[in-house]
Short mmCIF file of C-alpha atoms and ligand atoms in Angstrom, two decimals:
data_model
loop_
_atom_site.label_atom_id
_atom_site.label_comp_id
_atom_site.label_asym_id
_atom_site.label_seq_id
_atom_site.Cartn_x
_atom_site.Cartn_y
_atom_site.Cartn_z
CA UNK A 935 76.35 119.92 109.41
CA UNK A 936 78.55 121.63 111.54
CA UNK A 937 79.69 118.96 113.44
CA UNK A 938 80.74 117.35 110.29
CA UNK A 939 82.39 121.01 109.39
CA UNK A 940 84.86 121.07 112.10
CA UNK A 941 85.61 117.10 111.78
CA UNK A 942 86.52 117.69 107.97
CA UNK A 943 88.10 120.96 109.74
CA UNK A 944 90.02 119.01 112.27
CA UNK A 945 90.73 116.24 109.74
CA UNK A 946 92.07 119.27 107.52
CA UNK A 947 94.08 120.85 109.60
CA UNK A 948 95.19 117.56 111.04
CA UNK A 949 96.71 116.40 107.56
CA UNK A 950 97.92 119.62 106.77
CA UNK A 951 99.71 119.28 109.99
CA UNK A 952 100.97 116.17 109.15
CA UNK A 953 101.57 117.15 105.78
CA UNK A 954 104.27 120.47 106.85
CA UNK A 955 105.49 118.11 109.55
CA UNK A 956 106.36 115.64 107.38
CA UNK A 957 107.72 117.98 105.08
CA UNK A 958 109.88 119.57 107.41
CA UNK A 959 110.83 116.21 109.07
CA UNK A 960 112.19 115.38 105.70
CA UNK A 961 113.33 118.43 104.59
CA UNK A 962 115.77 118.30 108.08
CA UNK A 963 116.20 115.11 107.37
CA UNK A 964 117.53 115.94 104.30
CA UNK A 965 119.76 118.58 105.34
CA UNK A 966 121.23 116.80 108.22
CA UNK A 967 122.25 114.03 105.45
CA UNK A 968 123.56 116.80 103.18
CA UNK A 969 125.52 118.00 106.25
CA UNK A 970 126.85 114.71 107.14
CA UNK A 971 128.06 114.31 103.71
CA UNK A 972 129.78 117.77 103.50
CA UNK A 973 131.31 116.72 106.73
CA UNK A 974 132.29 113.67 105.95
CA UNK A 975 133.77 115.18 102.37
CA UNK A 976 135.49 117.87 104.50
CA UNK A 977 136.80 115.55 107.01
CA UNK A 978 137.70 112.51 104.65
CA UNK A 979 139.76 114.99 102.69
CA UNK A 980 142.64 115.87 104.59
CA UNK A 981 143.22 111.75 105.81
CA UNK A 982 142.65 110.42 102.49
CA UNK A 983 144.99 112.72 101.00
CA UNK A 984 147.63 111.64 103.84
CA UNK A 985 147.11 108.04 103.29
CA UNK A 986 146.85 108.48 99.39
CA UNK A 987 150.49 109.93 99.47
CA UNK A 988 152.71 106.84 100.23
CA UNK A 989 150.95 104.76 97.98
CA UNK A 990 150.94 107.42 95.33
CA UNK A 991 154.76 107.40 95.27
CA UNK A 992 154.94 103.72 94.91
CA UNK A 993 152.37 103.18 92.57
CA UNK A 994 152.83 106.47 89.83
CA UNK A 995 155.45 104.49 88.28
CA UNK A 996 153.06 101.54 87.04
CA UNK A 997 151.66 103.48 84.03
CA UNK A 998 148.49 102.01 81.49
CA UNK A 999 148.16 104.30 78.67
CA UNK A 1000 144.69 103.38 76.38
CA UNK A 1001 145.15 104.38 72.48
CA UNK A 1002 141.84 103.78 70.70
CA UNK A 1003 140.41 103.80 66.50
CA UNK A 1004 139.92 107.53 67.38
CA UNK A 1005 143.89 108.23 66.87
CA UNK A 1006 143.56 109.00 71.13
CA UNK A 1007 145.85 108.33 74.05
CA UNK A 1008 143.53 108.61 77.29
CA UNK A 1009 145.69 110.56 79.37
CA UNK A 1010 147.75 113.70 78.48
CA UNK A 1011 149.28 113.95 81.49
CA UNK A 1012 151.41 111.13 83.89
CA UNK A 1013 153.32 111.97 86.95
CA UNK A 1014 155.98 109.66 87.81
CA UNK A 1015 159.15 109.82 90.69
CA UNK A 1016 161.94 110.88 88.86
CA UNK A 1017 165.11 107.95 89.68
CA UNK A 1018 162.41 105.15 90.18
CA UNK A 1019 162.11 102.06 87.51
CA UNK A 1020 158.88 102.92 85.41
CA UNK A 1021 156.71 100.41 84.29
CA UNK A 1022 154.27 101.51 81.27
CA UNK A 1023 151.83 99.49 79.38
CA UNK A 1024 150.37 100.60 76.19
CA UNK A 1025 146.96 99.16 75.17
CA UNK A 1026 144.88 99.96 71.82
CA UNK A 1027 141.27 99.41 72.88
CA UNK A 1028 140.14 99.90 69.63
CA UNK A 1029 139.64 97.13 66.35
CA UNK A 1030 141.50 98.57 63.42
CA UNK A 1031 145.27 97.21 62.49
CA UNK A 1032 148.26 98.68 62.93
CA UNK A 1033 149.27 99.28 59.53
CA UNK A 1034 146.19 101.79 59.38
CA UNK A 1035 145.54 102.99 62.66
CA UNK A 1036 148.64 101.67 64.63
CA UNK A 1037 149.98 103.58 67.75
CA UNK A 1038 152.87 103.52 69.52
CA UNK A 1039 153.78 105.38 72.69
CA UNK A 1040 157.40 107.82 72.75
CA UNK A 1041 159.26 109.31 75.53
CA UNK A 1042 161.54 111.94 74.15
CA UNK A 1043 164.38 113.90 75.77
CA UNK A 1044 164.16 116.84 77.95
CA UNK A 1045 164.04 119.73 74.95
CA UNK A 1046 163.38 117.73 71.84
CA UNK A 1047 161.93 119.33 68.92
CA UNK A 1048 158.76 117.78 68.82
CA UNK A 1049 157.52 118.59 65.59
CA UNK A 1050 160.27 117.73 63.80
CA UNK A 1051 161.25 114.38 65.74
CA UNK A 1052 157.46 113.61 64.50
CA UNK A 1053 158.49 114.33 60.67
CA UNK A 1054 161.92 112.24 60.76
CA UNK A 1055 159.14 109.38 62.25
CA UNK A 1056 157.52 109.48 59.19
CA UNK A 1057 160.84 108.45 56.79
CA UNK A 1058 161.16 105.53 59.39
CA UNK A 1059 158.66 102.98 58.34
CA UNK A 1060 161.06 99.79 58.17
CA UNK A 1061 161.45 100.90 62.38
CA UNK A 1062 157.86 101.13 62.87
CA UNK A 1063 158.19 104.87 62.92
CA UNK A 1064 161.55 105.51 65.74
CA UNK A 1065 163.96 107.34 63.61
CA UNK A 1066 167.47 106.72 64.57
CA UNK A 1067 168.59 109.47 66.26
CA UNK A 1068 169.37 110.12 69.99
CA UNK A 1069 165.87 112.05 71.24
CA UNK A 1070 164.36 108.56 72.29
CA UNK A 1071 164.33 107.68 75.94
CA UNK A 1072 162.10 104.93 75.99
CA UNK A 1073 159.43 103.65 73.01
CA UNK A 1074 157.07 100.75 73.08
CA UNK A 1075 156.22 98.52 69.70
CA UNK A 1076 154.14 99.47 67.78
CA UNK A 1077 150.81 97.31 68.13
CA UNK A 1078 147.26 97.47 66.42
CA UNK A 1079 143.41 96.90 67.39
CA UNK A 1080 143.26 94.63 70.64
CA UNK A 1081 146.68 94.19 71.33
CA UNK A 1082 149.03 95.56 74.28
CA UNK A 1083 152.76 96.39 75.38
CA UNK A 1084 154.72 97.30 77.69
CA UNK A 1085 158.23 98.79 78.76
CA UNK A 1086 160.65 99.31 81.04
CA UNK A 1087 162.67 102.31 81.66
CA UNK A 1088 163.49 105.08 84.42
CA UNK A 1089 163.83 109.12 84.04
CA UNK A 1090 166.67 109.39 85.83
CA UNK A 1091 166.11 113.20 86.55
CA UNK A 1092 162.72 115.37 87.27
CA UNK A 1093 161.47 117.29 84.66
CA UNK A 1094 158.46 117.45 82.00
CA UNK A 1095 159.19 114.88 78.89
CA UNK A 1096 157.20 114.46 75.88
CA UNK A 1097 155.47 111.85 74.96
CA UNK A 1098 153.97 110.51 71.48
CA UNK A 1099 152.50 108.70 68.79
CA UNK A 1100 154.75 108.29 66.43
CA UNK A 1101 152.76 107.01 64.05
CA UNK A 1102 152.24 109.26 60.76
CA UNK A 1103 149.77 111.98 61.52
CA UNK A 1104 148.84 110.96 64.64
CA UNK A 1105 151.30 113.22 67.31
CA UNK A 1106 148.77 116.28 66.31
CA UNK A 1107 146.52 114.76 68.74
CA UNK A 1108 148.22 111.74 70.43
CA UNK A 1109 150.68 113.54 72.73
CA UNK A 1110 151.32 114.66 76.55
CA UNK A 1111 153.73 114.97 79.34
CA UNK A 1112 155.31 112.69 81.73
CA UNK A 1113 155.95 115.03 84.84
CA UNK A 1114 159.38 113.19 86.95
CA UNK A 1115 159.38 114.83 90.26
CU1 CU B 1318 148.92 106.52 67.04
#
């Protein structure tokens, strides 16, 4: 009996030996991963950031905005260089036509009224919502469910422009900036 006491003792202690060691073996490991991948975050930052930055600048100025059946642009904010061509595509991701949920996508002047730019929109049906008027930098068609567009233009000097649905109703929520720098 108690030679089979101290076996199941041994055996006992044995696995809970191997039990914490394993645990801790794991639990290190674990850490030293966790460390490694802090590291590597902390260390990645700095030269991804560096070798982000060239390709940033010549890349900003290709532009895809999304507008979807949920009267939504995807982005609210674009940063572009200010004095470089821009090239922006507009795509509606969603199913419903244009005469009912149509988008199109603005750029307005540097200090246009926003609100009331929107409200002349409305009157201007026959020009798929672009009033005439001198507010309008660039503006793409006007397209529906499926369908996409794109323009050309250039903000010749850096500042924040609006930019908007001008379809009826929709520059409440389908607006944002386009930061030149
Ligand atoms: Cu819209």
């Amino acid at each position: 009996m108690k030679k089979t006491f101290n076996i199941m003792t041994i055996a006992c202690i044995t696995g809970l030996f191997l039990a914490s060691c394993g645990n801790s073996a794991d639990n290190s490991a674990a850490q030293n991963d966790h460390a490694q991948h802090e590291h590597a975050a902390e260390t990645s930052e700095p030269t991804s950031s560096t070798a982000e930055s060239p390709s940033a600048s010549t890349s900003s100025n290709t532009l895809v905005v999304e507008s979807n059946d949920q009267m939504q642009f995807n982005v609210n904010e674009l940063k572009v260089k200010a004095g470089e061509p821009i090239h922006l595509t507009l795509k509606h991701v969603g199913k419903m036509a244009k005469e009912v949920m149509g988008h199109n996508l603005v750029v307005l002047k540097a200090g246009t009224d926003v609100t009331k730019f929107a409200e002349s929109a409305i009157n201007a049906k026959d020009t798929d919502y672009i009033p005439a008027g001198d507010e309008v930098i660039a503006h793409t068609k006007l397209i529906g469910g499926g369908e996409e567009t794109s323009i050309d233009f250039t903000l010749t000097e850096a500042g924040t422009y609006d930019f908007i649905c001008s379809f009826p109703g929709h520059v409440g929520i389908m607006k944002g900036k386009i930061i030149a720098e």
